[in-house]
mmCIF file of C-alpha atoms in Angstrom:
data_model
loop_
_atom_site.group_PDB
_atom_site.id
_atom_site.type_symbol
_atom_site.label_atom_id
_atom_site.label_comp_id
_atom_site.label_asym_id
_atom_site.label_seq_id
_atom_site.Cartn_x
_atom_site.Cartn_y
_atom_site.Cartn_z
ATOM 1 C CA UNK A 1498 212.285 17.689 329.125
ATOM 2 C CA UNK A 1499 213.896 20.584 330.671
ATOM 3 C CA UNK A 1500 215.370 23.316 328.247
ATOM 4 C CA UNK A 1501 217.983 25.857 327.804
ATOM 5 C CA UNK A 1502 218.529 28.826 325.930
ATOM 6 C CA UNK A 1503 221.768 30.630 325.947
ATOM 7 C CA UNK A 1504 223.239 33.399 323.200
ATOM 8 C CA UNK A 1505 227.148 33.333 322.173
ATOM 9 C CA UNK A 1506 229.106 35.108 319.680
ATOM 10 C CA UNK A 1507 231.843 34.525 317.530
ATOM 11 C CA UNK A 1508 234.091 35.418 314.638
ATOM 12 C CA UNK A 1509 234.657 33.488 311.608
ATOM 13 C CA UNK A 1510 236.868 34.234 308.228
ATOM 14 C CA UNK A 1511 235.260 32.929 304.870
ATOM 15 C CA UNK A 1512 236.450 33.940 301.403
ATOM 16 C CA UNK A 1513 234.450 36.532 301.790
ATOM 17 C CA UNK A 1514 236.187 38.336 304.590
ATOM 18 C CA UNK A 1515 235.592 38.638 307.754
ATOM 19 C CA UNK A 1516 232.371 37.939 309.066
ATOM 20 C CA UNK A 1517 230.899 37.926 312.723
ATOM 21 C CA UNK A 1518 227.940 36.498 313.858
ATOM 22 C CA UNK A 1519 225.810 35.446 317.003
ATOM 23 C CA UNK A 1520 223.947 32.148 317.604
ATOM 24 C CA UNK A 1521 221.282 30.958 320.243
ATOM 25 C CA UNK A 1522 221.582 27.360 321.384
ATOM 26 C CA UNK A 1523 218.278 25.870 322.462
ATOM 27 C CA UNK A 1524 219.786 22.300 324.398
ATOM 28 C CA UNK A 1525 217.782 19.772 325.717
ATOM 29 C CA UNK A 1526 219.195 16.165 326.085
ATOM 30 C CA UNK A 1527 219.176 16.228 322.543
ATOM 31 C CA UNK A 1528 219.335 19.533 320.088
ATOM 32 C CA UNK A 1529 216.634 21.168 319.914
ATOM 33 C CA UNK A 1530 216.945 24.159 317.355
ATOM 34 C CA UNK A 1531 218.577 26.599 316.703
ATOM 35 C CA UNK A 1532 218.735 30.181 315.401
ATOM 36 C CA UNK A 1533 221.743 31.974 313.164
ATOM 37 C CA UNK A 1534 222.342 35.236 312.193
ATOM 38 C CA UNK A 1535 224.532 35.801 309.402
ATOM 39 C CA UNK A 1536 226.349 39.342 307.966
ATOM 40 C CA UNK A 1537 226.988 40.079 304.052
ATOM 41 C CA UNK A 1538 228.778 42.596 302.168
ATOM 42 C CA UNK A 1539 225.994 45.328 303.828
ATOM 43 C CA UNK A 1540 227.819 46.108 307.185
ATOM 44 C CA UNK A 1541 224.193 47.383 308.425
ATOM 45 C CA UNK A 1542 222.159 44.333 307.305
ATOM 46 C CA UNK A 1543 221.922 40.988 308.843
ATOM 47 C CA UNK A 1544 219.576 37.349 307.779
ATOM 48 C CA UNK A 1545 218.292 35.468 310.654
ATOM 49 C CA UNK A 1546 216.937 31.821 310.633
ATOM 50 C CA UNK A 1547 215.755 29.368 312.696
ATOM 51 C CA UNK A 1548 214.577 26.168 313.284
ATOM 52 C CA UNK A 1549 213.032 24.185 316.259
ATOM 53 C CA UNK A 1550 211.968 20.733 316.329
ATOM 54 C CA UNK A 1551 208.819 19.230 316.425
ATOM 55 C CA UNK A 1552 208.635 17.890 319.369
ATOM 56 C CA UNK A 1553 209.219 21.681 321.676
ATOM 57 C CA UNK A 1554 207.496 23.831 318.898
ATOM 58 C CA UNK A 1555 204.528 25.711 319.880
ATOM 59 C CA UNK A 1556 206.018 26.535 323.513
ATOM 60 C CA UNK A 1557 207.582 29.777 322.255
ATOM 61 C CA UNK A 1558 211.270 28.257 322.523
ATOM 62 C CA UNK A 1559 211.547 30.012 318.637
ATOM 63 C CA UNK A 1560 210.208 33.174 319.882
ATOM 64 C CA UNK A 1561 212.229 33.499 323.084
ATOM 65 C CA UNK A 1562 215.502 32.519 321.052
ATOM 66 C CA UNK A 1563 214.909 34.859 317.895
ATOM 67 C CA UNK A 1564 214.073 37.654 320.604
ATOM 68 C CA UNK A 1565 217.692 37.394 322.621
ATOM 69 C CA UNK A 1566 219.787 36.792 319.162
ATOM 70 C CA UNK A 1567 217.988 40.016 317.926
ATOM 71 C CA UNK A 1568 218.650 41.804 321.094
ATOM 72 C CA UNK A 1569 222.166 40.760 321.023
ATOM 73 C CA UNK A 1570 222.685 41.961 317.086
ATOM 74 C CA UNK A 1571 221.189 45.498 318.098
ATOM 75 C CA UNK A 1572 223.004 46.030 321.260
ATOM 76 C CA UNK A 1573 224.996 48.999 321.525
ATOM 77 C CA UNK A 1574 227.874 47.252 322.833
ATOM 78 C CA UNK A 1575 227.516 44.505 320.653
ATOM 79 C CA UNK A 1576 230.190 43.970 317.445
ATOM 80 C CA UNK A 1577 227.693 44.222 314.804
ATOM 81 C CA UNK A 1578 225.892 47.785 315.191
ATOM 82 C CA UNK A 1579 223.393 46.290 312.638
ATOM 83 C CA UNK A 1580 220.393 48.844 311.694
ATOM 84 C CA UNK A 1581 218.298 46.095 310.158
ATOM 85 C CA UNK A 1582 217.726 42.542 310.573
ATOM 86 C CA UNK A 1583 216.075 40.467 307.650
ATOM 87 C CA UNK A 1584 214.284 37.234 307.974
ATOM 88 C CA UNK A 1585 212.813 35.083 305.222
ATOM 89 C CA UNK A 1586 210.464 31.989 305.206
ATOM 90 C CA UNK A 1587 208.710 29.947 302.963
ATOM 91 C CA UNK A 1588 204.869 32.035 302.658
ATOM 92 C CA UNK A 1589 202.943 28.264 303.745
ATOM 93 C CA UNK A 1590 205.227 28.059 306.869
ATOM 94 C CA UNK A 1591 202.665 29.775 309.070
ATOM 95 C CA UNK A 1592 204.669 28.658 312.343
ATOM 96 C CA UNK A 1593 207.313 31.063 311.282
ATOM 97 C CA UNK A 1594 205.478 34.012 310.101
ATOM 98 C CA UNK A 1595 203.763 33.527 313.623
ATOM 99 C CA UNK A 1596 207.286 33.593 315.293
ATOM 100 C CA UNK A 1597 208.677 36.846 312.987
ATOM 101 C CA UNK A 1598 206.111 39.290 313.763
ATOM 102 C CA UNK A 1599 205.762 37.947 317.389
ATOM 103 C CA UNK A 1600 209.063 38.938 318.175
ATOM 104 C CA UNK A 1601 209.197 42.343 315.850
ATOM 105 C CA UNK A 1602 209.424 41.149 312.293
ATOM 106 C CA UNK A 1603 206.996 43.089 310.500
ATOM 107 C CA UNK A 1604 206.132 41.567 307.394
ATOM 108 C CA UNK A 1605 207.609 43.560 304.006
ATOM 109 C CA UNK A 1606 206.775 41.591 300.803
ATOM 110 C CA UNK A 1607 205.854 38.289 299.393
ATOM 111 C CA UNK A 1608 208.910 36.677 297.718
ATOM 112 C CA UNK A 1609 208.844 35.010 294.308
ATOM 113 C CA UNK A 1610 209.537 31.138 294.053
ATOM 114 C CA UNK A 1611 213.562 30.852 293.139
ATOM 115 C CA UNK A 1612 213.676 27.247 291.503
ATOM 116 C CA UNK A 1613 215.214 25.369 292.408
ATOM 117 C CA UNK A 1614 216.494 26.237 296.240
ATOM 118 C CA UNK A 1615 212.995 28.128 296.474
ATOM 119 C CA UNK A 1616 210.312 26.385 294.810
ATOM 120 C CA UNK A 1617 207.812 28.281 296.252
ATOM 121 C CA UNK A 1618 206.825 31.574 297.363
ATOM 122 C CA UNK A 1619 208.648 33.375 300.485
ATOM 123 C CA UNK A 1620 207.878 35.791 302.991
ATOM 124 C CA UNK A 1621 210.669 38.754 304.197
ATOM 125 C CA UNK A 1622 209.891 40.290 307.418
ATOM 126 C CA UNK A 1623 212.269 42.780 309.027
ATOM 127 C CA UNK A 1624 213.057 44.327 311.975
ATOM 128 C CA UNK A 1625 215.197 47.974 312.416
ATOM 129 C CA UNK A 1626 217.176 48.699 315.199
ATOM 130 C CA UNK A 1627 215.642 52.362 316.095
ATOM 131 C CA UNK A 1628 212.335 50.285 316.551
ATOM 132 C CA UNK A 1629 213.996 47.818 319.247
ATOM 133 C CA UNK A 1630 213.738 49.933 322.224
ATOM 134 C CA UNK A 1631 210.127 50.248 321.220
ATOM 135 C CA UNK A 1632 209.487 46.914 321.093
ATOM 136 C CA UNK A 1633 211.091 45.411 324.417
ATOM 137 C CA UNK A 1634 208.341 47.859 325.976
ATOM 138 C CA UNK A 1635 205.273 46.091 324.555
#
């Protein structure tokens, strides 16, 4: 199965305002996964998640695709101008924690569980834009 990766932006309105955000398609013959990155009401401060499915994960499709969406969020001539990038996970998903600090994510805290949409602990890793240039050089 052959695979594609490929970033796009857009701009959406919610109640909230105006919000702007970047996705990474991952396209096969049939979808594959897929990683979002979402703004609040911090204009510096964005959430990414992901998800890939069983079938392609351990091939580093998550990895590349977290890598260009964060690349995109930090890029100077990007619409965001985001200084930090947030991503959380539930602490016994291993895959993902492998994933976060693979691409940058350096692990911050363990979460509490939030019954009932988190029943069990979390991890947060981040990932600050000063430290980008210094990690597309590792």
């Amino acid at each position: 199965m052959g695979l594609e990766i490929g970033a796009e932006a857009g701009v959406g309105f919610g109640s909230g305002g105006r919000k702007v955000g970047g996705g990474e398609g991952i396209a096969s013959e049939r979808l594959a996964g897929q990683v979002v990155l979402k703004t609040g009401a911090d204009p510096g401060v964005a959430e990414v998640g992901y998800w890939v499915s069983a079938e392609i994960r351990g091939r580093g499709v998550a990895s590349r695709a977290l890598e260009a969406v964060t690349r995109w969020a930090f890029s100077a001539q990007g619409p965001l101008r985001l200084a930090r990038i947030e991503l959380f996970h539930a602490a016994d998903n291993h895959g993902s924690c492998r994933v976060a600090e693979r691409c940058g994510y350096g692990f911050q805290r363990v979460l509490p569980p939030q019954p009932p949409v988190f029943p069990t602990e979390g991890h947060l890793h981040v990932r600050h834009a000063e430290a980008d240039g210094e990690h597309r050089h590792r």
